[in-house]
XYZ file of C-alpha atoms in Angstrom:
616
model
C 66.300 58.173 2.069
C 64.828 55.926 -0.767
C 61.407 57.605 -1.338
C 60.224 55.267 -3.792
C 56.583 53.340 -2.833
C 57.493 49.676 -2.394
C 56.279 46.859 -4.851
C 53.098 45.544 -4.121
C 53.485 41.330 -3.392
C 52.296 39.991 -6.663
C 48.858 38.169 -6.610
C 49.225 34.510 -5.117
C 48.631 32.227 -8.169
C 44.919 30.199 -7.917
C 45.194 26.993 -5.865
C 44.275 24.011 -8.651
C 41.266 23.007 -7.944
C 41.518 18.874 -6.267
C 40.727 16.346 -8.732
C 37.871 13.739 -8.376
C 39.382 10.426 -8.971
C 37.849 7.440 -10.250
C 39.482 3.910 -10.567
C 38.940 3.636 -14.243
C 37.275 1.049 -15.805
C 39.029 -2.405 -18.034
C 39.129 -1.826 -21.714
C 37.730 -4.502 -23.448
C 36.706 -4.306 -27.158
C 35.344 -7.500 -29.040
C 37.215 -6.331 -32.373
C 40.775 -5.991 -30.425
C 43.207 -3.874 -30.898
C 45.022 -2.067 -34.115
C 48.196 -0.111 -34.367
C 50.256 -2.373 -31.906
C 51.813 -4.759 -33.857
C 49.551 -7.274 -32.530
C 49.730 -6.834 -28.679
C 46.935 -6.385 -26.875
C 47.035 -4.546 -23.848
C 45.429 -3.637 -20.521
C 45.142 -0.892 -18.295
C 47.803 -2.149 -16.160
C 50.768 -2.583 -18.868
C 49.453 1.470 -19.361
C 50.357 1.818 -15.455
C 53.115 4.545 -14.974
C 51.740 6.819 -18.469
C 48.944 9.289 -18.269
C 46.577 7.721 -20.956
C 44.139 9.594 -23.276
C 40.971 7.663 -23.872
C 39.256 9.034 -27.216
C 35.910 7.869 -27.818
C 35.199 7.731 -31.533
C 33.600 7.181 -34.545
C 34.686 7.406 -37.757
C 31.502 8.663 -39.554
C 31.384 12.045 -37.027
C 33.619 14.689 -38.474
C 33.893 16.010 -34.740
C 35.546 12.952 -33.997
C 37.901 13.761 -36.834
C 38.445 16.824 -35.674
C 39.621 16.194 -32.807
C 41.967 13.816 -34.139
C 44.008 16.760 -35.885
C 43.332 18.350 -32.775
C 45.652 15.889 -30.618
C 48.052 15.619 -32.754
C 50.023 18.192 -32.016
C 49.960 16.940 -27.871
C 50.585 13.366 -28.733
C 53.837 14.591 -30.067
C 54.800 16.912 -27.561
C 54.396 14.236 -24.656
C 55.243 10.959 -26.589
C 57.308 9.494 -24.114
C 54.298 10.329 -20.816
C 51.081 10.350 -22.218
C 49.525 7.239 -24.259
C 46.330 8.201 -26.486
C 44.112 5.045 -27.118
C 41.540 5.378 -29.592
C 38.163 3.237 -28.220
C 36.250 2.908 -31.871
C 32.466 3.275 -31.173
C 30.425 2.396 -33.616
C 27.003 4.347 -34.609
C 26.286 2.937 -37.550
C 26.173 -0.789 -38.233
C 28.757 -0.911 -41.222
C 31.004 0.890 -38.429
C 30.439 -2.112 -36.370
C 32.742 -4.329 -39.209
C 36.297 -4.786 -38.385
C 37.634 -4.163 -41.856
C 35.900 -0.753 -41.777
C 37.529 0.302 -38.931
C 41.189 -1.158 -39.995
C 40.289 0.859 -42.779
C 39.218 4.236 -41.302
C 42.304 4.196 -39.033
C 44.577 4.565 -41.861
C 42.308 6.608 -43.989
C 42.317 9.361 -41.398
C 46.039 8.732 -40.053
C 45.605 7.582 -37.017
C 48.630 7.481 -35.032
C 48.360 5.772 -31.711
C 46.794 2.317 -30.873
C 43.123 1.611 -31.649
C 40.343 -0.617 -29.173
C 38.017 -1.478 -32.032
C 34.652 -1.570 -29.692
C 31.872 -2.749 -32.103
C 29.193 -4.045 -29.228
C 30.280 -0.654 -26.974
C 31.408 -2.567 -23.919
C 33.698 0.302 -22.932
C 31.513 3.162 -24.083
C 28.890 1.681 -21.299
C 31.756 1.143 -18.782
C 32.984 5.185 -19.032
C 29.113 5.892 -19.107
C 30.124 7.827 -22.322
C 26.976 9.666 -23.965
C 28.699 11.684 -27.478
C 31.348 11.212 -29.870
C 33.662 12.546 -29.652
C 34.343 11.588 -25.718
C 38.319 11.936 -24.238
C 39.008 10.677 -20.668
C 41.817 11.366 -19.103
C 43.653 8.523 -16.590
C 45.956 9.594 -14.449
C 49.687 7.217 -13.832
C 48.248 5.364 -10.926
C 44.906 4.566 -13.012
C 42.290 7.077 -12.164
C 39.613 8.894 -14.359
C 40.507 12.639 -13.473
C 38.438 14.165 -16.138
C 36.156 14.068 -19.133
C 35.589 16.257 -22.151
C 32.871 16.046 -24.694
C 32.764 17.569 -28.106
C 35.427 19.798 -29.765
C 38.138 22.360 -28.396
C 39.483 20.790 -25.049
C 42.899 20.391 -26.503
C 44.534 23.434 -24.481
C 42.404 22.119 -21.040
C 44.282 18.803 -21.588
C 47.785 20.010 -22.065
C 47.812 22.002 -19.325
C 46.177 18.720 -16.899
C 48.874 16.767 -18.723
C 51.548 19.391 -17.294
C 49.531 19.482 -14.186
C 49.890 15.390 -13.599
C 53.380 14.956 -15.452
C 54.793 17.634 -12.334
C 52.535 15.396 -9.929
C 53.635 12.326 -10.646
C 57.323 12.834 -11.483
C 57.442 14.120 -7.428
C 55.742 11.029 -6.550
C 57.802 8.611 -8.491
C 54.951 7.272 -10.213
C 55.580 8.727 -13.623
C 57.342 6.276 -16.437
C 58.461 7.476 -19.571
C 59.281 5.986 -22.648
C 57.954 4.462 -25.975
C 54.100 4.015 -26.462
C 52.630 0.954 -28.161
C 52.126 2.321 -30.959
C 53.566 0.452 -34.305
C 52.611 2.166 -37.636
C 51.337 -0.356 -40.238
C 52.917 -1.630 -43.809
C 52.028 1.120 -46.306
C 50.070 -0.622 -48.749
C 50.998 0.431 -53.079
C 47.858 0.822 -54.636
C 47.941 3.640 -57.235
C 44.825 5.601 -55.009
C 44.244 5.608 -51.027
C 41.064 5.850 -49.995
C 40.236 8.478 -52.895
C 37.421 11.057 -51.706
C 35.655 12.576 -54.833
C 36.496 12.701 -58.733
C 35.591 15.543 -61.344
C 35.674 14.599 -65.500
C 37.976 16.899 -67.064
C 37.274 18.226 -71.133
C 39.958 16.060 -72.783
C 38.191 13.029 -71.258
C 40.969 12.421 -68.005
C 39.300 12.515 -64.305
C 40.846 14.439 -61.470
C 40.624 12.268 -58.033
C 41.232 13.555 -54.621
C 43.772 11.190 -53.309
C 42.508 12.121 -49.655
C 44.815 9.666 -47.199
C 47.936 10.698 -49.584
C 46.792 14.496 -49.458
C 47.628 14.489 -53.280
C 44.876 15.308 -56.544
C 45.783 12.901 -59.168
C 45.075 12.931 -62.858
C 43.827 9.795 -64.458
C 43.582 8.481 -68.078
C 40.344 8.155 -69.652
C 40.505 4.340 -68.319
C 40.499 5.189 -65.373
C 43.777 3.876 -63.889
C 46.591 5.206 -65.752
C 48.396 8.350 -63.793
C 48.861 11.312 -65.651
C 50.308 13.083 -62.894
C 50.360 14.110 -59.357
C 49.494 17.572 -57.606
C 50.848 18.143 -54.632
C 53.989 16.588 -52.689
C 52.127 13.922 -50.905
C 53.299 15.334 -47.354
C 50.059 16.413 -45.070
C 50.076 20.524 -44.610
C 48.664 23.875 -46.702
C 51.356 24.695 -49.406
C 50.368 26.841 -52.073
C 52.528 26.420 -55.529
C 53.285 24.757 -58.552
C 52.155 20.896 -58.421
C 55.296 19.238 -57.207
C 55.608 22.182 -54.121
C 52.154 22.342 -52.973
C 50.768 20.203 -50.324
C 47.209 19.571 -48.599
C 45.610 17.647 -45.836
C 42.815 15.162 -46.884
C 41.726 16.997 -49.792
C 37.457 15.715 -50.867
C 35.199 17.933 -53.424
C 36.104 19.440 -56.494
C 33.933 20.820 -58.847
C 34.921 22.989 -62.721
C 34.469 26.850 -62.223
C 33.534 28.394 -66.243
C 36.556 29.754 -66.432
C 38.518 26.178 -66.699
C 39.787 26.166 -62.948
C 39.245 23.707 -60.353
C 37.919 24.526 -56.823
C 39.071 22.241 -54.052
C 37.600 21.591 -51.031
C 41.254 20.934 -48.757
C 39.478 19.466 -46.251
C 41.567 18.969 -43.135
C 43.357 22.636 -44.260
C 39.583 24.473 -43.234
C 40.188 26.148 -47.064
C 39.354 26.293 -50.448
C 41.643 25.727 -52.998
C 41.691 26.758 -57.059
C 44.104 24.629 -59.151
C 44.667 25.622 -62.455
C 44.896 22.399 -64.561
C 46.673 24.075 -67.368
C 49.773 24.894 -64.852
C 49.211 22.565 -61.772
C 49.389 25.755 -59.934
C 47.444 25.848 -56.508
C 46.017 28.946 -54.887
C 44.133 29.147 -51.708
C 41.071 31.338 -52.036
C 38.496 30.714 -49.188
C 39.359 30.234 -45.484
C 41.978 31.183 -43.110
C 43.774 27.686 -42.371
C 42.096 27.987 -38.847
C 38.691 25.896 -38.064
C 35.863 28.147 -37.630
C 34.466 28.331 -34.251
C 31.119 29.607 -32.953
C 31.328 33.739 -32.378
C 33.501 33.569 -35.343
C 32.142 35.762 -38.547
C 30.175 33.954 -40.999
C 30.724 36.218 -44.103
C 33.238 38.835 -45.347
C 36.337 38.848 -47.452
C 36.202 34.924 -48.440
C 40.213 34.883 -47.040
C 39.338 37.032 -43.787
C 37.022 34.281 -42.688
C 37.554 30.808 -41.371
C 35.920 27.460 -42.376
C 35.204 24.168 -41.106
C 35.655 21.067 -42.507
C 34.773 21.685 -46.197
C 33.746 18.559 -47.920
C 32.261 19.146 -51.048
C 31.615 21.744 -53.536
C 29.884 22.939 -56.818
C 29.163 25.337 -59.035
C 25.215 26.462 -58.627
C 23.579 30.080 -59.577
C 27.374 31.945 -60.318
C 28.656 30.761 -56.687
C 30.680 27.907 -55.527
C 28.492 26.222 -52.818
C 29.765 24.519 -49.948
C 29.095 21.634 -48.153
C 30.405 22.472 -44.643
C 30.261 19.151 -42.672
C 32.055 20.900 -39.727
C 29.202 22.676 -38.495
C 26.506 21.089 -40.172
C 25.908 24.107 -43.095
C 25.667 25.119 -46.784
C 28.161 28.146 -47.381
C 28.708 29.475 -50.546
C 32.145 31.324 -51.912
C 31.715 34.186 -54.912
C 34.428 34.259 -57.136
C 33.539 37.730 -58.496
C 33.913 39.726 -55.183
C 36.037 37.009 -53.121
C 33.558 36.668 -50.398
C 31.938 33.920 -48.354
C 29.028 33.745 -46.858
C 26.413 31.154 -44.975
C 23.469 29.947 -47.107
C 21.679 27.951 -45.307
C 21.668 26.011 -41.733
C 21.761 26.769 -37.954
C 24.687 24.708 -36.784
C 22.304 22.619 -34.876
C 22.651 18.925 -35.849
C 19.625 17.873 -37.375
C 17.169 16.959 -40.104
C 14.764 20.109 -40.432
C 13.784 21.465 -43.601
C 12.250 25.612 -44.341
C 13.871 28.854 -44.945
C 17.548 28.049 -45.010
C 17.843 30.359 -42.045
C 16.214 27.982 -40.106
C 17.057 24.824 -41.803
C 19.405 22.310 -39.419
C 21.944 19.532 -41.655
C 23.991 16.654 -40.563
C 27.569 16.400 -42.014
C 26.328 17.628 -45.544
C 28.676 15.326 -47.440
C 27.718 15.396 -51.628
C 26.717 18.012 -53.692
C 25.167 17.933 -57.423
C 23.512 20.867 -59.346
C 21.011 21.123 -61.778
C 19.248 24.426 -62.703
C 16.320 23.728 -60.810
C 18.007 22.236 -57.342
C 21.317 21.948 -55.537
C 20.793 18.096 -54.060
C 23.329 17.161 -51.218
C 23.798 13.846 -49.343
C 23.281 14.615 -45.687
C 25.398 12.031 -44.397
C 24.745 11.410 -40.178
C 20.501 11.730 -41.231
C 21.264 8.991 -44.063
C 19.109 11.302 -45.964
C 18.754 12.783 -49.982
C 17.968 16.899 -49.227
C 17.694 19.642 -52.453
C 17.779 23.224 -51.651
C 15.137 25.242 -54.478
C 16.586 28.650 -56.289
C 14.468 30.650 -53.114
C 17.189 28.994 -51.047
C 14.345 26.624 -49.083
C 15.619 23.378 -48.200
C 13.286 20.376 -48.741
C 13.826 16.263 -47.667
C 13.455 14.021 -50.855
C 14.572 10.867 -48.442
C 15.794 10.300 -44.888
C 13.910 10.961 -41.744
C 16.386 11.725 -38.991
C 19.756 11.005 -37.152
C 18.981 7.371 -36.013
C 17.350 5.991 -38.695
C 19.195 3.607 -41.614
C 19.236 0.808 -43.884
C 18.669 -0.278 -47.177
C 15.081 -0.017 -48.392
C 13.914 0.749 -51.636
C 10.564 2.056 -52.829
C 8.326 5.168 -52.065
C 10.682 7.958 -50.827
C 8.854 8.431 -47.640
C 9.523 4.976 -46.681
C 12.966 4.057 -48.361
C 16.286 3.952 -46.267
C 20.185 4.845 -46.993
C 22.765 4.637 -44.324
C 25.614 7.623 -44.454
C 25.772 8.851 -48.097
C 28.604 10.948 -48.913
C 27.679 11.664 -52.643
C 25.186 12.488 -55.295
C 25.380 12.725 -59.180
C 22.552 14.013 -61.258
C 21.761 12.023 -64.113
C 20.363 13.402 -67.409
C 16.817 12.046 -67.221
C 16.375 14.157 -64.308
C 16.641 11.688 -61.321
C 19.721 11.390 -58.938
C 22.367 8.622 -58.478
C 23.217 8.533 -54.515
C 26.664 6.748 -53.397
C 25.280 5.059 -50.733
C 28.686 5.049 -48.906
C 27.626 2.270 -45.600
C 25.913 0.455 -47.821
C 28.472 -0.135 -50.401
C 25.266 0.331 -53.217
C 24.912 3.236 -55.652
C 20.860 4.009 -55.113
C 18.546 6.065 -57.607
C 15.751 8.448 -56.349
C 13.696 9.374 -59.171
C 11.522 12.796 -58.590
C 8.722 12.169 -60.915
C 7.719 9.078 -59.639
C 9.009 9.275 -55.613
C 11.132 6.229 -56.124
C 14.091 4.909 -54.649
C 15.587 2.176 -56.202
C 19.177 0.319 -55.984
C 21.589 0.545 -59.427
C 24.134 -1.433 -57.616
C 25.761 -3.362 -54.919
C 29.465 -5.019 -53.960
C 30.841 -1.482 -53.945
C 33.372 -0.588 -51.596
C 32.166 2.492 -49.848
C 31.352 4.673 -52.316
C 31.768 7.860 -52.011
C 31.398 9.650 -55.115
C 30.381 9.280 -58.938
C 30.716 10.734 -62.137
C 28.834 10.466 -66.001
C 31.320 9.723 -68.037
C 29.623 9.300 -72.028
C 26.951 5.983 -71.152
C 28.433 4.775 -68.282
C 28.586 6.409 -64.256
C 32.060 6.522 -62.922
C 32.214 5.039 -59.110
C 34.700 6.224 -56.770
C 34.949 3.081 -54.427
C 37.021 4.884 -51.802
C 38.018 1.397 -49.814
C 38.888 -0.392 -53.062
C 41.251 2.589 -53.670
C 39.839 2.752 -57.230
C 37.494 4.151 -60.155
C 34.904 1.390 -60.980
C 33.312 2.069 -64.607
C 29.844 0.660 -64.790
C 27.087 0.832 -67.336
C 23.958 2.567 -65.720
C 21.199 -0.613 -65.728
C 17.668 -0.680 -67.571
C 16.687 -2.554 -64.479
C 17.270 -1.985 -60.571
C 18.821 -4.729 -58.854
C 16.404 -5.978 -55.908
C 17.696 -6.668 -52.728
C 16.378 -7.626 -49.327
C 14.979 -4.619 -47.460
C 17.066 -3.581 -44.146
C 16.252 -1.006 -41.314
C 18.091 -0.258 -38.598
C 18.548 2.315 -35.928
C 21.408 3.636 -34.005
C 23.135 0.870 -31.471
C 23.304 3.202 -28.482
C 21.009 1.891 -25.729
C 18.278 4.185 -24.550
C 18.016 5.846 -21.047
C 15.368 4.888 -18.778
C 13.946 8.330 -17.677
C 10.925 9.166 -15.525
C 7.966 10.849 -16.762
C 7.377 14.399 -15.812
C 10.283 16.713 -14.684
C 13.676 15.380 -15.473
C 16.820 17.540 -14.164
C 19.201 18.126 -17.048
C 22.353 19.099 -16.105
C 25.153 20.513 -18.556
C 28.645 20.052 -16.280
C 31.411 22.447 -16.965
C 34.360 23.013 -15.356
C 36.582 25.680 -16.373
C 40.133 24.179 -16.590
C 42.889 25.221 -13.972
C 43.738 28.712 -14.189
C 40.760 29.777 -16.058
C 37.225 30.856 -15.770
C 33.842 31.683 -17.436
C 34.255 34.527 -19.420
C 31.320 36.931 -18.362
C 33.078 40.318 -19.776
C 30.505 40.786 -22.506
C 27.765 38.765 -20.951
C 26.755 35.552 -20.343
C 29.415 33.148 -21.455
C 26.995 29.728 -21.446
C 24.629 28.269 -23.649
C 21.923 25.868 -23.623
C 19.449 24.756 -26.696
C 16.974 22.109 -26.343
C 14.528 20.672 -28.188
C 12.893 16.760 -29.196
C 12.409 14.124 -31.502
C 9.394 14.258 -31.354
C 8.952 17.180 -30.180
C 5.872 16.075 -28.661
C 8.572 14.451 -26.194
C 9.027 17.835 -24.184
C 5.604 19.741 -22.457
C 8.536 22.041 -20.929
C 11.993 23.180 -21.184
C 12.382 23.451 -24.965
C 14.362 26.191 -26.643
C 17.421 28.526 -25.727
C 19.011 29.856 -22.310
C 21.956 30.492 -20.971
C 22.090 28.408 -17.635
C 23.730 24.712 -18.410
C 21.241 23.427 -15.591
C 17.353 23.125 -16.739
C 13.986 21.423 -15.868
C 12.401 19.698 -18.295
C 9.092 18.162 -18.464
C 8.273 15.074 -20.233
C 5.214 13.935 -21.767
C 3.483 10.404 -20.277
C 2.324 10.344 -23.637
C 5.141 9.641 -25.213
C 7.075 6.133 -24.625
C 10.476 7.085 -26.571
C 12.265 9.702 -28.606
C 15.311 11.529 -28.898
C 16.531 14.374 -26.652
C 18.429 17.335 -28.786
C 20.771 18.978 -26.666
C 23.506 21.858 -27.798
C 25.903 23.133 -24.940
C 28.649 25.823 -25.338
C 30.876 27.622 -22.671
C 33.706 29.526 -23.073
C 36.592 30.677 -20.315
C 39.343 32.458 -20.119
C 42.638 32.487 -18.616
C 42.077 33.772 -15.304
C 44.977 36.710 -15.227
C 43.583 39.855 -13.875
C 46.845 41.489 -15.179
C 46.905 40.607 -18.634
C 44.155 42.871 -20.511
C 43.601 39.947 -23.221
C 43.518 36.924 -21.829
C 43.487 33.720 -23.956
C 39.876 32.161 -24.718
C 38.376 29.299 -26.070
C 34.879 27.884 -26.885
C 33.861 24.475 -25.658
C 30.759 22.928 -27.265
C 29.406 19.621 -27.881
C 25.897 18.237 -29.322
C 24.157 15.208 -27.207
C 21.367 13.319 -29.045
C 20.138 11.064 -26.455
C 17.729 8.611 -26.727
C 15.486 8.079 -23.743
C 12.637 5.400 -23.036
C 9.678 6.772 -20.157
C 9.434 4.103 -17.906
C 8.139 4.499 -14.068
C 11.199 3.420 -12.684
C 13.585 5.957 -14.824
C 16.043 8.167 -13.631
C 14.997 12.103 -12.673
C 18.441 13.445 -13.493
C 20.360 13.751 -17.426
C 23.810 14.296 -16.368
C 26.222 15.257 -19.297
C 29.265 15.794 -18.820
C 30.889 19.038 -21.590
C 33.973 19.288 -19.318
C 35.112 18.004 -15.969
C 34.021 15.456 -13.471
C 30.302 14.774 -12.537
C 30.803 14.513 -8.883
């Protein structure tokens, strides 16, 4: 007699949810294609592969990050899946086919490129954000979209999902991509990020595409030598040992070390230029995420895309591009901690609680103001010692050019640097504009120092002379800072996405998630959704601003107002749907939409945007 209570059948696993499938649209790109070997290609020679549309740009550091994010995957399933970068310009330097050649090997790109510049494919997807992946299915059907950051894991299990599917069907083909990795080119520097003048007179440039910080003579162009190993990872140790990933800002610390901003790494590094030893001090290697801590133990807590650093009222302040903040690290007690900025993508100035950045790029100090280069507003901020934050140029994220005069007025597009100079004003490398640009605070001024520079990125006083790094001549530039401005013809521009038509009065916005196969919304601790909304102007909305947690909202639009911008800021996070496994896996999707709309009579009623999932 067995007396033993039988097993209980285990739990039927969750039916996957049927796909929506949508024949997917030609790719066509007036720039063609890059990393092919000169092929061009069409949906149908993709026929058989499950293909990986990435919509990007290469000024949006979520774009970037979701380039390291893939790469991982595209290894993985080489021989099924097919990732095709479709380059999207915002900005009108972006639009030039040299940039892009050059952006794709500045960041590593590794599959085939469709440079886009007039967005012919953008429209075609109906794509609305960068960064944008669509997935295609073997037989040539959308099957889902994902906007923003973190939908790496949701994609490798679809990929699973249609690489069973399609093997049983017979219409899955393996093999080699089209991918063909271009001639290494043997300049001394590639696509150097930021430079920092040592005491004997030398410079120390972030090599950022060979992941290497090189020392160069006082000319400029003779190598002294080379820190790090030149392969792309986080190695801490002596110089020939240690290795980092797209390494930008450096900036002295008074006791003779260096601090590193190791970009791609999420960390801080201090190099000791009397060894070449490197030591990581700030981060945890993994990309900080929203929910994740935002001070503590400065190795406890993660970062995000670090991109520039200095030395400002005994702390190491950081310009954190990756979610649009000023941290700052404290040597003395080893802690970090958030100084300023919301996370919200933006151009607002006040308390630095409430302040909002844009891919804060450059930093310089002075004893009166930290100034940074605010890169995606094309705008000149300074934070005050009371930690306010205050607009000296720039007025928001879709304005650029190249105007000089009165500040309020005057235009930069994507600046990645600033240098104080010693009669108080501020050199700005004017990065899209290839210019290095002067704002002078006494008299309100902008005016241009000088032009046929190569995107730069960062510069430097060295004695009489300002030290440019031109990042896409691969170079140091030595010029003597002019008596005189150089005049040049005034340019304004705004961003080249096309406006919605929307009606006025109520307009149905509506956020669409879709938790991936085999997970849901994680409501253990609450509601696991977020929604923030707000205008440019914000005269734009007589209803529906603010915060909530339901991704579907009414707003209300005023008559009044022909045009602006639409802010919206989505999260969701969901978890793997295993009632037997006490901690399940979980992960944060979010995404920021600014959307231009035009009120017209014969607009839409409905926003659909699409975070994750199909709009059906």
């Amino acid at each position: 007699m067995n007396d033993a209570v039988p097993a209980e059948d285990p739990a039927p696993a969750p039916t996957p949810r049927p796909r929506a499938r949508v024949r997917a649209p030609e790719l066509i790109g007036a720039g063609g294609w890059l990393n092919t070997g000169g092929s061009e290609y069409t949906l149908a020679d993709l026929r058989g592969r499950i293909v990986i549309l990435d919509f990007w740009t290469f000024c949006c550091v979520n774009c970037l990050h979701v380039l390291d994010e893939m790469r991982e995957l595209e290894e993985k399933h080489r021989d099924t899946v097919v990732v095709i970068g479709v380059h999207s310009p915002k900005f009108v330097h972006e639009a030039e086919h040299r940039a892009v050649v050059d952006a794709v090997e500045r960041y590593g790109v590794e599959h085939p490129v469709l440079d886009d510049p007039e967005l012919a494919t953008w429209k075609q997807y109906a794509v609305r954000a960068w960064p944008t992946l669509v997935v295609i299915d073997p037989e040539g059907y959308v099957v889902a979209q994902h906007a923003g950051e973190g939908h790496v894991h949701a994609i490798e299990r679809l990929v699973a999902e249609l690489e069973a599917e399609h093997a049983a069907k017979g219409t899955l083909r393996r093999g080699d991509g089209p991918y063909v990795a271009p001639e290494p080119e043997p300049t001394v520097l590639r696509f150097p990020g930021k430079a920092l003048p040592l005491p004997g007179g030398t410079f120390l440039v972030s090599d950022t595409t060979r992941h290497q910080l090189v020392e160069l003579a006082q000319d400029g162009e003779t190598v002294l030598r080379r820190i790090g190993d030149g392969g792309r990872g986080h190695v801490d140790g002596p110089a020939d040992r240690a290795r980092f990933q797209e390494p930008q800002g450096l900036a002295a610390l008074p006791d003779g070390t260096v601090v590193v901003a190791d970009t791609v790494n999420h960390v801080l590094r201090r190099l000791d230029p009397a060894t070449g030893e490197t030591t990581t001090v700030a981060g945890t290697g993994a990309q900080w995420m929203q929910g994740d801590p935002v001070s503590g133990p400065a190795r406890e807590v993660s970062l995000s895309s670090p991109w520039d650093v200095a030395w400002w009222q005994d702390r190491v302040w950081i310009a954190m591009a990756g979610v649009h903040q000023l941290w700052a690290y404290d040597p003395a007690d080893g802690t970090v901690t958030v100084t300023a900025g919301t996370t919200n993508e933006g151009l607002v100035d006040g308390p630095g609680a409430e302040a909002w950045f844009a891919q804060p790029s450059g930093l310089a100090a002075t004893p009166e103001r930290l100034w940074l280069a605010d890169a995606e507003t094309s705008s000149l901020r300074w934070v005050a010692p009371d930690g306010s934050v205050h607009t000296a140029v720039g007025t928001g994220l879709f304005d650029f050019g190249h105007r000089d005069g009165p500040a309020e007025q005057a235009l930069f597009q994507h600046p990645l640097g600033v240098t104080a100079l010693p009669d108080g004003s501020v050199a700005v490398s004017d990065t899209y504009n290839h210019a290095l640009r002067r704002y002078d605070p006494a008299t309100g001024e902008v005016t241009t120092l000088a032009t046929d520079l190569r995107e730069p990125s960062d510069a430097v006083l060295s004695g009489d002379d300002i030290v440019v790094v031109e990042s896409a001549r691969h170079r140091l530039t030595r010029l003597r800072l002019p008596e005189e401005a150089v005049r040049v013809e005034s340019v304004a521009h705004r961003t080249r996405r096309a406006a919605t038509d929307v009606a006025p009065g109520r307009l149905r916005l509506d956020v669409i998630f879709q938790a991936p196969n085999g997970q849901k919304l994680d409501t253990r601790y609450g509601p696991s959704t977020r929604l923030l909304v707000s205008a440019t102007p914000p005269a734009l909305l007589v209803g529906g601003a603010g915060a909530d947690t339901d991704l579907s909202r009414d707003l209300v639009l005023n008559p009044e107002v022909t045009e602006g911008v639409l802010h919206i800021s989505a999260m969701a996070a969901s978890c793997d749907d295993d009632p037997a496994n006490a901690y399940p896996a979980c992960h944060v999707h979010q995404q920021d939409w600014g959307v231009p709309v035009r009120l017209t009579d014969s607009g839409t009623n409905r926003l659909p945007l699409v975070l994750a999932g199909m709009d059906d």
